[in-house]
Tab-separated table of C-alpha atoms in Angstrom:
chain	number	residue	atom	x	y	z
A	1	MET	CA	24.040	31.781	103.844
A	2	ASP	CA	25.098	30.727	107.331
A	3	TYR	CA	22.677	32.100	109.903
A	4	THR	CA	23.811	33.336	113.308
A	5	LYS	CA	20.657	35.099	114.501
A	6	ILE	CA	17.946	32.741	113.245
A	7	LYS	CA	17.378	29.015	112.838
A	8	VAL	CA	15.523	27.362	109.967
A	9	SER	CA	14.281	23.767	109.744
A	10	VAL	CA	11.849	22.078	107.374
A	11	ASN	CA	9.848	18.966	108.255
A	12	ASP	CA	6.686	17.545	106.681
A	13	GLY	CA	6.407	20.583	104.422
A	14	VAL	CA	6.535	23.042	107.332
A	15	ALA	CA	9.436	25.477	107.687
A	16	ILE	CA	10.040	26.663	111.243
A	17	VAL	CA	11.892	29.972	111.259
A	18	THR	CA	13.091	30.841	114.762
A	19	MET	CA	14.533	34.187	115.736
A	20	ALA	CA	17.411	32.945	117.885
A	21	ASP	CA	19.029	35.742	119.875
A	22	PRO	CA	17.422	35.133	123.275
A	23	ALA	CA	19.939	37.323	125.131
A	24	THR	CA	18.260	40.358	123.534
A	25	MET	CA	14.794	38.759	123.427
A	26	ASN	CA	15.406	38.417	119.689
A	27	ALA	CA	15.857	42.124	119.057
A	28	ALA	CA	15.577	42.796	115.335
A	29	GLY	CA	18.960	44.276	114.549
A	30	MET	CA	19.981	44.683	110.945
A	31	ASP	CA	21.778	41.333	111.027
A	32	LEU	CA	18.734	39.414	112.223
A	33	ALA	CA	16.485	41.282	109.776
A	34	ALA	CA	18.803	40.483	106.864
A	35	GLU	CA	18.810	36.802	107.795
A	36	LEU	CA	15.015	36.738	107.995
A	37	ALA	CA	14.754	38.341	104.560
A	38	HIS	CA	17.145	35.768	103.110
A	39	ALA	CA	15.311	32.842	104.705
A	40	PHE	CA	11.843	33.984	103.629
A	41	SER	CA	13.092	34.638	100.091
A	42	ASP	CA	14.650	31.174	99.861
A	43	LEU	CA	11.501	29.493	101.163
A	44	ALA	CA	9.329	31.476	98.745
A	45	ALA	CA	11.595	30.296	95.916
A	46	GLY	CA	10.937	26.679	96.857
A	47	LYS	CA	14.232	25.917	98.561
A	48	GLY	CA	13.673	23.246	101.186
A	49	GLY	CA	10.310	22.218	99.773
A	50	ALA	CA	8.253	24.015	102.418
A	51	ARG	CA	4.559	24.649	101.792
A	52	ALA	CA	3.888	26.649	104.974
A	53	ILE	CA	5.977	28.657	107.447
A	54	VAL	CA	5.924	29.087	111.225
A	55	LEU	CA	7.731	32.137	112.634
A	56	THR	CA	8.561	32.195	116.341
A	57	GLY	CA	11.159	33.407	118.824
A	58	GLU	CA	13.598	31.496	120.993
A	59	GLY	CA	13.499	31.938	124.750
A	60	ARG	CA	11.124	34.147	126.694
A	61	GLY	CA	10.279	36.636	123.967
A	62	PHE	CA	9.082	36.639	120.368
A	63	CYS	CA	10.865	39.846	119.319
A	64	SER	CA	11.631	42.867	121.486
A	65	GLY	CA	11.812	45.282	118.548
A	66	ALA	CA	14.721	46.966	116.814
A	67	ASN	CA	18.091	46.566	118.502
A	68	LEU	CA	18.719	50.150	119.608
A	69	ALA	CA	22.080	49.191	121.069
A	70	GLY	CA	23.219	47.475	117.904
A	71	GLY	CA	22.742	47.497	114.170
A	72	ALA	CA	19.549	49.542	113.939
A	73	ALA	CA	21.054	52.451	115.832
A	74	ALA	CA	24.234	52.283	113.787
A	75	ALA	CA	22.185	52.566	110.591
A	76	ARG	CA	20.947	56.044	111.494
A	77	GLU	CA	23.244	57.988	109.251
A	78	LEU	CA	23.111	61.728	109.335
A	79	ASP	CA	20.635	63.467	107.069
A	80	VAL	CA	21.428	66.574	105.025
A	81	ASP	CA	20.528	68.715	108.042
A	82	GLY	CA	23.202	67.013	110.135
A	83	LYS	CA	20.678	65.193	112.271
A	84	PRO	CA	20.102	61.419	112.383
A	85	ASP	CA	17.808	59.883	109.772
A	86	ALA	CA	15.974	57.296	111.848
A	87	GLY	CA	14.037	56.177	108.777
A	88	ARG	CA	17.057	55.141	106.709
A	89	ALA	CA	17.121	51.582	108.039
A	90	LEU	CA	13.415	51.245	107.288
A	91	GLU	CA	14.001	52.036	103.634
A	92	THR	CA	16.997	49.757	103.218
A	93	ILE	CA	16.305	46.829	105.560
A	94	TYR	CA	13.017	46.623	107.408
A	95	ASN	CA	10.463	47.714	104.802
A	96	PRO	CA	11.806	45.217	102.234
A	97	LEU	CA	11.689	42.488	104.902
A	98	VAL	CA	8.060	42.984	105.961
A	99	THR	CA	7.075	43.223	102.282
A	100	ILE	CA	8.765	39.888	101.576
A	101	MET	CA	6.835	38.371	104.475
A	102	LYS	CA	3.510	39.828	103.327
A	103	ASP	CA	4.000	38.825	99.697
A	104	SER	CA	5.208	35.285	100.356
A	105	PRO	CA	3.342	32.628	98.349
A	106	LEU	CA	3.473	30.363	101.410
A	107	PRO	CA	0.906	30.629	104.232
A	108	LEU	CA	2.487	32.042	107.386
A	109	VAL	CA	1.651	31.110	110.980
A	110	THR	CA	3.180	33.291	113.679
A	111	ALA	CA	3.691	31.704	117.102
A	112	VAL	CA	4.039	34.629	119.506
A	113	ASN	CA	5.700	33.914	122.831
A	114	GLY	CA	6.265	36.697	125.335
A	115	ALA	CA	6.989	40.188	124.020
A	116	ALA	CA	6.082	41.229	120.484
A	117	ALA	CA	7.240	44.831	120.684
A	118	GLY	CA	8.010	47.517	118.142
A	119	ILE	CA	8.724	45.970	114.769
A	120	GLY	CA	8.402	42.608	116.526
A	121	CYS	CA	4.714	43.422	116.885
A	122	SER	CA	4.556	43.847	113.110
A	123	PHE	CA	6.300	40.501	112.587
A	124	GLY	CA	3.673	38.821	114.757
A	125	LEU	CA	0.739	40.536	113.059
A	126	LEU	CA	1.939	39.588	109.567
A	127	GLY	CA	0.861	36.003	110.185
A	128	ASP	CA	-2.050	34.675	108.165
A	129	LEU	CA	-2.861	32.795	111.339
A	130	ILE	CA	-1.617	34.248	114.631
A	131	VAL	CA	-1.235	31.990	117.659
A	132	ALA	CA	-0.314	33.660	120.950
A	133	ALA	CA	0.930	32.036	124.118
A	134	GLU	CA	-0.822	33.108	127.300
A	135	SER	CA	2.384	34.965	128.217
A	136	ALA	CA	2.398	36.942	124.974
A	137	TYR	CA	1.788	40.649	124.717
A	138	PHE	CA	1.784	43.159	121.882
A	139	LEU	CA	3.387	46.553	122.360
A	140	GLN	CA	3.684	49.634	120.185
A	141	ALA	CA	6.746	50.873	122.042
A	142	PHE	CA	7.732	53.682	119.705
A	143	ARG	CA	6.175	56.556	121.649
A	144	ARG	CA	8.388	55.593	124.591
A	145	ILE	CA	11.499	56.629	122.650
A	146	GLY	CA	9.995	59.492	120.671
A	147	LEU	CA	9.529	57.649	117.354
A	148	VAL	CA	6.521	56.545	115.290
A	149	PRO	CA	5.219	53.007	114.640
A	150	ASP	CA	6.867	51.267	111.702
A	151	GLY	CA	7.154	47.867	110.071
A	152	GLY	CA	3.680	48.368	108.635
A	153	SER	CA	2.011	48.715	112.040
A	154	THR	CA	0.046	51.816	111.057
A	155	TYR	CA	-1.300	49.866	108.070
A	156	LEU	CA	-2.051	46.617	109.895
A	157	LEU	CA	-3.572	47.795	113.141
A	158	PRO	CA	-6.470	49.984	111.885
A	159	ARG	CA	-7.486	47.228	109.475
A	160	MET	CA	-7.322	44.526	112.139
A	161	ILE	CA	-8.847	46.219	115.182
A	162	GLY	CA	-10.241	49.567	113.964
A	163	ARG	CA	-9.016	53.134	114.246
A	164	ALA	CA	-9.928	53.702	117.898
A	165	ARG	CA	-8.029	50.725	119.251
A	166	ALA	CA	-5.140	51.261	116.848
A	167	MET	CA	-4.862	54.840	118.108
A	168	GLU	CA	-4.884	53.629	121.703
A	169	MET	CA	-2.091	51.132	121.073
A	170	ALA	CA	0.077	53.617	119.188
A	171	LEU	CA	-0.540	56.767	121.225
A	172	MET	CA	-0.579	55.243	124.713
A	173	GLY	CA	2.075	52.565	124.211
A	174	ASP	CA	0.452	50.133	126.638
A	175	LYS	CA	0.961	46.392	126.579
A	176	ILE	CA	-1.928	44.464	125.025
A	177	SER	CA	-2.154	41.064	126.685
A	178	ALA	CA	-2.832	37.897	124.738
A	179	ALA	CA	-6.313	37.718	126.262
A	180	LYS	CA	-7.141	41.281	125.208
A	181	ALA	CA	-5.604	40.669	121.768
A	182	LEU	CA	-7.991	37.757	121.301
A	183	GLU	CA	-10.935	39.840	122.500
A	184	TRP	CA	-10.005	42.587	120.043
A	185	GLY	CA	-9.584	40.188	117.124
A	186	LEU	CA	-5.838	40.770	116.881
A	187	VAL	CA	-4.986	37.052	117.083
A	188	ASN	CA	-6.633	33.763	116.107
A	189	ARG	CA	-5.770	31.600	119.122
A	190	VAL	CA	-4.472	31.957	122.668
A	191	VAL	CA	-2.986	28.780	124.127
A	192	PRO	CA	-0.938	27.739	127.169
A	193	ASP	CA	2.747	28.502	126.684
A	194	ALA	CA	3.636	24.806	126.670
A	195	ASP	CA	1.226	24.188	123.779
A	196	LEU	CA	2.247	27.124	121.573
A	197	MET	CA	4.477	25.360	119.062
A	198	THR	CA	2.337	22.224	118.991
A	199	VAL	CA	-0.718	24.241	118.011
A	200	ALA	CA	1.164	26.484	115.574
A	201	VAL	CA	2.894	23.582	113.817
A	202	ASP	CA	-0.367	21.608	113.633
A	203	LEU	CA	-2.045	24.554	111.890
A	204	ALA	CA	0.930	24.895	109.561
A	205	LYS	CA	0.798	21.177	108.713
A	206	GLN	CA	-2.852	21.547	107.756
A	207	LEU	CA	-1.882	24.442	105.497
A	208	ALA	CA	1.099	22.534	104.084
A	209	SER	CA	-1.155	19.638	103.095
A	210	GLY	CA	-3.575	21.974	101.334
A	211	PRO	CA	-3.846	22.931	97.667
A	212	ALA	CA	-1.652	25.392	95.806
A	213	SER	CA	-4.610	27.777	95.806
A	214	LEU	CA	-3.885	28.665	99.448
A	215	GLY	CA	-1.184	30.984	98.164
A	216	GLN	CA	-3.733	32.702	95.941
A	217	ILE	CA	-6.197	32.908	98.832
A	218	ARG	CA	-3.745	34.714	101.125
A	219	LYS	CA	-2.832	37.050	98.261
A	220	LEU	CA	-6.491	37.895	97.671
A	221	ILE	CA	-7.153	38.644	101.333
A	222	TRP	CA	-4.130	40.934	101.522
A	223	GLU	CA	-5.154	42.707	98.298
A	224	SER	CA	-8.670	43.217	99.612
A	225	GLN	CA	-7.280	45.637	102.201
A	226	ASP	CA	-6.789	48.203	99.433
A	227	ASN	CA	-8.922	47.142	96.471
A	228	SER	CA	-12.309	48.501	95.507
A	229	TRP	CA	-15.207	46.074	95.035
A	230	SER	CA	-14.701	45.905	91.275
A	231	GLU	CA	-10.931	45.533	91.636
A	232	GLN	CA	-11.358	42.683	94.080
A	233	LEU	CA	-13.834	40.859	91.834
A	234	GLN	CA	-11.321	41.099	89.005
A	235	ALA	CA	-8.544	39.864	91.292
A	236	GLU	CA	-10.690	36.867	92.205
A	237	ARG	CA	-11.303	36.166	88.545
A	238	LYS	CA	-7.549	36.171	87.802
A	239	ALA	CA	-6.745	34.006	90.805
A	240	GLN	CA	-9.478	31.516	89.911
A	241	LYS	CA	-7.997	31.169	86.438
A	242	ILE	CA	-4.636	30.282	87.962
A	243	ALA	CA	-6.122	27.892	90.531
A	244	GLY	CA	-8.268	26.185	87.905
A	245	LYS	CA	-5.193	25.181	85.927
A	246	SER	CA	-3.510	23.455	88.869
A	247	GLU	CA	-3.129	19.736	89.430
A	248	ASP	CA	-4.690	20.269	92.835
A	249	PHE	CA	-7.953	21.442	91.278
A	250	ILE	CA	-8.186	18.238	89.258
A	251	GLU	CA	-7.384	16.199	92.357
A	252	GLY	CA	-9.876	18.138	94.482
A	253	VAL	CA	-12.751	17.592	92.064
A	254	SER	CA	-11.842	13.915	91.612
A	255	ALA	CA	-11.719	13.374	95.369
A	256	PHE	CA	-15.087	15.088	95.790
A	257	LEU	CA	-16.735	12.915	93.147
A	258	GLN	CA	-15.105	9.757	94.529
A	259	LYS	CA	-16.041	10.675	98.101
A	260	ARG	CA	-12.474	10.470	99.414
A	261	VAL	CA	-9.979	12.816	101.030
A	262	ALA	CA	-8.034	14.836	98.483
A	263	ALA	CA	-4.265	14.316	98.327
A	264	PHE	CA	-3.046	17.752	97.353
A	265	LYS	CA	0.539	18.210	96.149
A	266	GLY	CA	0.794	21.968	96.215
A	267	ARG	CA	0.948	22.324	92.449
């Protein structure tokens, strides 16, 4: 697939996926969303040999949300009552995309520069590690246009920052600065704008050089959001069985016994 709204490169096991429509601050129209879904699916399938992913935005914004002047608006076909169905595009395009991102076997680092608004906020928060530039801000913009948060925001936010702060973000629609996001536990790092990609790629390289079990670890943490205690213990048992059969487990134990740094291969 030839991409027109995103760019993808892979170096040293790290795939950098860049939303590349700076004229709209990388608004997530249906075309951009479809390209993201294709890229994340290919990377998950092993194409390109990536072992970790960095998602960022080109220009002065990470992602300004759905493109109301473009594809997203056009997708609002009329419902049976003759009124627009603003949720149709969620069902067909955006929900599958954020699910692909969440379920990826590859660790994901999001490098948030400037605005992460609307569904762009969800894209940023789906990172396993979230690095924000000092210029970054997170915005639940939906109330400004009479809609509700989507892209998984109502699932992510209460689990990340608690109900009270999630309510404030969604109901008030105020910008949450990078500094406040760090204070609230919404992001892992806040760095100068000039250092954003350096820090994000360095973290991704550390993940890319890690064992195959990192994929199981991220899966377990995501599952823990919904599992009971007993369900999570069973999930750990299943994941440990898989990890214990990997070449990386053998290498890790050998390196420990030989007092050397393990050379993991991701398998």
